[in-house]
mmCIF file of the C-alpha atoms, coordinates in Angstrom:
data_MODEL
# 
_entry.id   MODEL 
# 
loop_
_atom_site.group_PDB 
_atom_site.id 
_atom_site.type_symbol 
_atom_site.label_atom_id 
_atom_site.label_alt_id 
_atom_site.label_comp_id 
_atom_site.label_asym_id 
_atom_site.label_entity_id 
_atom_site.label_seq_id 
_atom_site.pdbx_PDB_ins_code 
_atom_site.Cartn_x 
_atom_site.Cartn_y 
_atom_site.Cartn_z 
_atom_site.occupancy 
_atom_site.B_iso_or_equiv 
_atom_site.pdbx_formal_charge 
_atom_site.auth_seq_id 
_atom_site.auth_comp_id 
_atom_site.auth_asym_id 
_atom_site.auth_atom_id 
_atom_site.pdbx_PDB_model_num 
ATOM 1  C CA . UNK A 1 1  ? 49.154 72.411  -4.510 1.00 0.00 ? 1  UNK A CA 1 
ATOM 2  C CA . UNK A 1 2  ? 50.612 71.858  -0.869 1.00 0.00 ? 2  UNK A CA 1 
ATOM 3  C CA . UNK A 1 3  ? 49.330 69.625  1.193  1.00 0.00 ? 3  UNK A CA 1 
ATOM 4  C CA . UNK A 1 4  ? 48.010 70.322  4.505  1.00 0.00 ? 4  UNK A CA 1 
ATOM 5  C CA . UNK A 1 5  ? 47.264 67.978  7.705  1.00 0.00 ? 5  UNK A CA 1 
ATOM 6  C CA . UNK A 1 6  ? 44.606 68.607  9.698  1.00 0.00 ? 6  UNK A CA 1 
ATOM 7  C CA . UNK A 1 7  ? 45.825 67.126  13.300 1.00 0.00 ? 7  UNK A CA 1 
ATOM 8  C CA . UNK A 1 8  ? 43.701 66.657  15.904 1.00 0.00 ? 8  UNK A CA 1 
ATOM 9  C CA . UNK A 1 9  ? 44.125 63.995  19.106 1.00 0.00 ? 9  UNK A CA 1 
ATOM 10 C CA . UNK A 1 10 ? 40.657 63.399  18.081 1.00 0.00 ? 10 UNK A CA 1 
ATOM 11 C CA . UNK A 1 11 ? 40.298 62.662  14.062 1.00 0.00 ? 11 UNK A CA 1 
ATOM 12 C CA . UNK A 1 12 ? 42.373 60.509  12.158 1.00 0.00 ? 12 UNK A CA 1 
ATOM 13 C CA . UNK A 1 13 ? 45.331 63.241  10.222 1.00 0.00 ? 13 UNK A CA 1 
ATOM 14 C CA . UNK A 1 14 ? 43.469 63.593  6.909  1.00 0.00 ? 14 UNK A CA 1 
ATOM 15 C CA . UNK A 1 15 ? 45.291 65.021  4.200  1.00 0.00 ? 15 UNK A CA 1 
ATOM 16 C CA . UNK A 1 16 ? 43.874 67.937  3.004  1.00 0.00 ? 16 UNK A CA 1 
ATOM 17 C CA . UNK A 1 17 ? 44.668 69.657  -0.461 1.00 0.00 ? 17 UNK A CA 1 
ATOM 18 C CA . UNK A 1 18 ? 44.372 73.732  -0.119 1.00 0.00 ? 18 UNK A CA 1 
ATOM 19 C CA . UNK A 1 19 ? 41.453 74.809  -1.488 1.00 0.00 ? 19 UNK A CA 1 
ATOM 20 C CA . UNK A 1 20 ? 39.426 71.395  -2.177 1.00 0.00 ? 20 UNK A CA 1 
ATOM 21 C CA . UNK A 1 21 ? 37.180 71.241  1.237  1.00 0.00 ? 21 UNK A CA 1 
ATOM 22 C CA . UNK A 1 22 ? 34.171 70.806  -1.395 1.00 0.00 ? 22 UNK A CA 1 
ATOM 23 C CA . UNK A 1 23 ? 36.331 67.909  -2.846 1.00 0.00 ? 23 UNK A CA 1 
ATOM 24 C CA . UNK A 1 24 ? 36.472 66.479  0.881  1.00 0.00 ? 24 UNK A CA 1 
ATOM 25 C CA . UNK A 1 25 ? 32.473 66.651  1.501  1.00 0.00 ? 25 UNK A CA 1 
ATOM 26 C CA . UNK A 1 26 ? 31.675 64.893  -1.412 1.00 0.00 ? 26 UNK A CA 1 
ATOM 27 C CA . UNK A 1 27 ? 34.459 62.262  -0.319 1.00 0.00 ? 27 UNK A CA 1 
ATOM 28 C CA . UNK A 1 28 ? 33.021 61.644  2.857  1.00 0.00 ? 28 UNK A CA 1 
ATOM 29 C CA . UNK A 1 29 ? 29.441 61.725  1.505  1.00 0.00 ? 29 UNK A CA 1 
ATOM 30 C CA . UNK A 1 30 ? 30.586 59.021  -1.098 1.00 0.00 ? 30 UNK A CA 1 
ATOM 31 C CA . UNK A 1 31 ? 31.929 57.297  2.034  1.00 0.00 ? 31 UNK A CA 1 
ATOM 32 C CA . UNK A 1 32 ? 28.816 57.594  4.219  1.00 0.00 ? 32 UNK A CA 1 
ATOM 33 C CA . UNK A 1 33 ? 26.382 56.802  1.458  1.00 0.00 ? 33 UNK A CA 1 
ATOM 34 C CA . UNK A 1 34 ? 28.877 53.504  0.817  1.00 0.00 ? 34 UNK A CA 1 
ATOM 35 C CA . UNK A 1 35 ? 28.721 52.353  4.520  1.00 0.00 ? 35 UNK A CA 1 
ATOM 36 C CA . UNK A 1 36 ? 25.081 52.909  4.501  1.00 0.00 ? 36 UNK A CA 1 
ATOM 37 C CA . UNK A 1 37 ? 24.795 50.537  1.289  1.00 0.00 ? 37 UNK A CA 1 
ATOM 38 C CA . UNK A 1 38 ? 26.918 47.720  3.353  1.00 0.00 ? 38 UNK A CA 1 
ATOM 39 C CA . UNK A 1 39 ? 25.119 47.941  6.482  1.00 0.00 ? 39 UNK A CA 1 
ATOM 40 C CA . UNK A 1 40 ? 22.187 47.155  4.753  1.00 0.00 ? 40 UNK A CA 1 
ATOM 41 C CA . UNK A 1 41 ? 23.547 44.592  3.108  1.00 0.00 ? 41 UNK A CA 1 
ATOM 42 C CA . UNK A 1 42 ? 24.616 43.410  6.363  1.00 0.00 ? 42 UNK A CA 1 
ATOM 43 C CA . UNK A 1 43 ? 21.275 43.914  7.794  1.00 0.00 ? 43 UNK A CA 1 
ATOM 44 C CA . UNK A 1 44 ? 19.892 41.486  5.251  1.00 0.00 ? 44 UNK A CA 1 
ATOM 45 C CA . UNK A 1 45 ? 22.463 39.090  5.940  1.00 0.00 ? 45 UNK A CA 1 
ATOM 46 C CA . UNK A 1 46 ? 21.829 38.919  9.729  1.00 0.00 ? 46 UNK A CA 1 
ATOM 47 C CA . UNK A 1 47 ? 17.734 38.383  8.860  1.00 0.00 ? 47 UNK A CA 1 
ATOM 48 C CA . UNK A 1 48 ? 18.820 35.513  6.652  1.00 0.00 ? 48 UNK A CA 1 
ATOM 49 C CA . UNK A 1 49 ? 20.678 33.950  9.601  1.00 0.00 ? 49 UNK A CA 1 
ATOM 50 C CA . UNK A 1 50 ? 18.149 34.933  12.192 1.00 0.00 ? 50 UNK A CA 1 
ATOM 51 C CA . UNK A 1 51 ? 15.020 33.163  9.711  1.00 0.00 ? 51 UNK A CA 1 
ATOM 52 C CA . UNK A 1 52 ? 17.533 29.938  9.356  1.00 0.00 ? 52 UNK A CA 1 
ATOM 53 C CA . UNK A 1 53 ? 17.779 29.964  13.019 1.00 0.00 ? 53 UNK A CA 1 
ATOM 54 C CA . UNK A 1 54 ? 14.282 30.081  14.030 1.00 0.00 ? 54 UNK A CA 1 
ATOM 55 C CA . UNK A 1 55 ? 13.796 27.709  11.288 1.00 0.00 ? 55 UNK A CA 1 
ATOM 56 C CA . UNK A 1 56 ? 16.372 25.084  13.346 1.00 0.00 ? 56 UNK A CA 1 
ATOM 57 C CA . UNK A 1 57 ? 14.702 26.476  16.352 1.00 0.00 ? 57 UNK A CA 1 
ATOM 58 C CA . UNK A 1 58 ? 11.304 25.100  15.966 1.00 0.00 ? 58 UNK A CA 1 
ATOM 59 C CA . UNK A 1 59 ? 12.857 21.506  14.315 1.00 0.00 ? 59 UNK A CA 1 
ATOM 60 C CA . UNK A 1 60 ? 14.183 21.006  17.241 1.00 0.00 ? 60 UNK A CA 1 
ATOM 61 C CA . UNK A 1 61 ? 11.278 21.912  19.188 1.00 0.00 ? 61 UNK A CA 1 
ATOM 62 C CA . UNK A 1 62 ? 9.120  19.576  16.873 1.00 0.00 ? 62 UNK A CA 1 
ATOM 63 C CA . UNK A 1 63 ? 11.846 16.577  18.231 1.00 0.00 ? 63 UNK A CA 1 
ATOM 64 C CA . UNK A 1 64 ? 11.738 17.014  21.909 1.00 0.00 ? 64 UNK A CA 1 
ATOM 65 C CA . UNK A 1 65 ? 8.171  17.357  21.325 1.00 0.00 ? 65 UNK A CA 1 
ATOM 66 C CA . UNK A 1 66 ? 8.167  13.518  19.795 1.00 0.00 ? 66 UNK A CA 1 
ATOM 67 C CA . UNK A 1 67 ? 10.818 12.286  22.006 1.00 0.00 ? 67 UNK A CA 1 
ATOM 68 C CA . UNK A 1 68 ? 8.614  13.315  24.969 1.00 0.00 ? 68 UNK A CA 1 
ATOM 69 C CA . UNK A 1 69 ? 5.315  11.658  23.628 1.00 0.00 ? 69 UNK A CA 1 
ATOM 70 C CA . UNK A 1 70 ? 7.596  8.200   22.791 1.00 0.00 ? 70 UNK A CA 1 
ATOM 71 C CA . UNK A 1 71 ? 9.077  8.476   26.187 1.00 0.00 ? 71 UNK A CA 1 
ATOM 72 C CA . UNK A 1 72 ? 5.830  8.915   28.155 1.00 0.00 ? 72 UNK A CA 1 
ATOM 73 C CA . UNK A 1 73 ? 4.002  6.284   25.883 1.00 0.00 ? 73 UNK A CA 1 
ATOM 74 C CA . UNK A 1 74 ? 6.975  4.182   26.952 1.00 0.00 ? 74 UNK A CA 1 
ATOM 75 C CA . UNK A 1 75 ? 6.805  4.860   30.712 1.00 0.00 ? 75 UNK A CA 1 
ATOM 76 C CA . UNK A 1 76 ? 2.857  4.142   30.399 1.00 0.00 ? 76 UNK A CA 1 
ATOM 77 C CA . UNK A 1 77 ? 3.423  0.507   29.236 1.00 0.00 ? 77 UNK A CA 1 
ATOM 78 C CA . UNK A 1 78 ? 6.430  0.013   31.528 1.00 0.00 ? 78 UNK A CA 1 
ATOM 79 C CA . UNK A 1 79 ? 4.356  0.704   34.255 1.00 0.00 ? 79 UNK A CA 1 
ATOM 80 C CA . UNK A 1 80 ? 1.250  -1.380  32.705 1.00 0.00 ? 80 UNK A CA 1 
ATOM 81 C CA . UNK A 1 81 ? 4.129  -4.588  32.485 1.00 0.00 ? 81 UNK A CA 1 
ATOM 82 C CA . UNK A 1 82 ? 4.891  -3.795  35.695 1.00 0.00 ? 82 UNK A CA 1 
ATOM 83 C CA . UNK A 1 83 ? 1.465  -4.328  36.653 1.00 0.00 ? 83 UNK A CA 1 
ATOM 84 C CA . UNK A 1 84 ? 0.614  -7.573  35.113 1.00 0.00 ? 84 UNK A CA 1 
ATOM 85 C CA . UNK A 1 85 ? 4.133  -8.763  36.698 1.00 0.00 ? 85 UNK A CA 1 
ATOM 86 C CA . UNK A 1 86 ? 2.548  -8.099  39.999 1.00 0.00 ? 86 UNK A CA 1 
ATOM 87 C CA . UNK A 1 87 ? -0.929 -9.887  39.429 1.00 0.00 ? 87 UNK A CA 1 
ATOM 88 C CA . UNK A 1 88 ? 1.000  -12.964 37.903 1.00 0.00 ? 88 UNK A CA 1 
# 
């Protein structure tokens, strides 16, 4: 069989076997069917990463949250030294 390219400035040059353009749908339905399979693979992926992150997310939320509380606890009994300085 010869083989033909299709050429076109806007597809890829495919070759092309005379005669097998059923051959060539069923190619690029394998194809699209495999890139659909990946991307969702992919799309599973990215949720993984997006959970972890929120997970990391609030942690660190839950910290400042703390450090706050610890720092105005701290600030409360500076001031309440400060205070007692000033009456001594």
């Amino acid at each position: 069989m010869e083989e033909v390219f299709r050429i076109s400035k806007k597809t890829l040059r495919l070759p092309v076997k005379m005669g097998e353009e059923v051959g060539m749908k069923e190619l690029l339905e394998d194809m699209r069917d495999e890139m659909r399979e990946e991307l969702k693979g992919m799309r599973k992926e990215i949720r993984k990463v997006v959970e972890g992150q929120k997970e990391i997310m609030s942690t660190e939320v839950e910290r400042i949250k703390a450090l706050r509380e610890r720092e105005e606890k701290w600030q409360r009994k500076k001031g309440e030294m400060v205070e007692t300085l000033k009456v001594l």
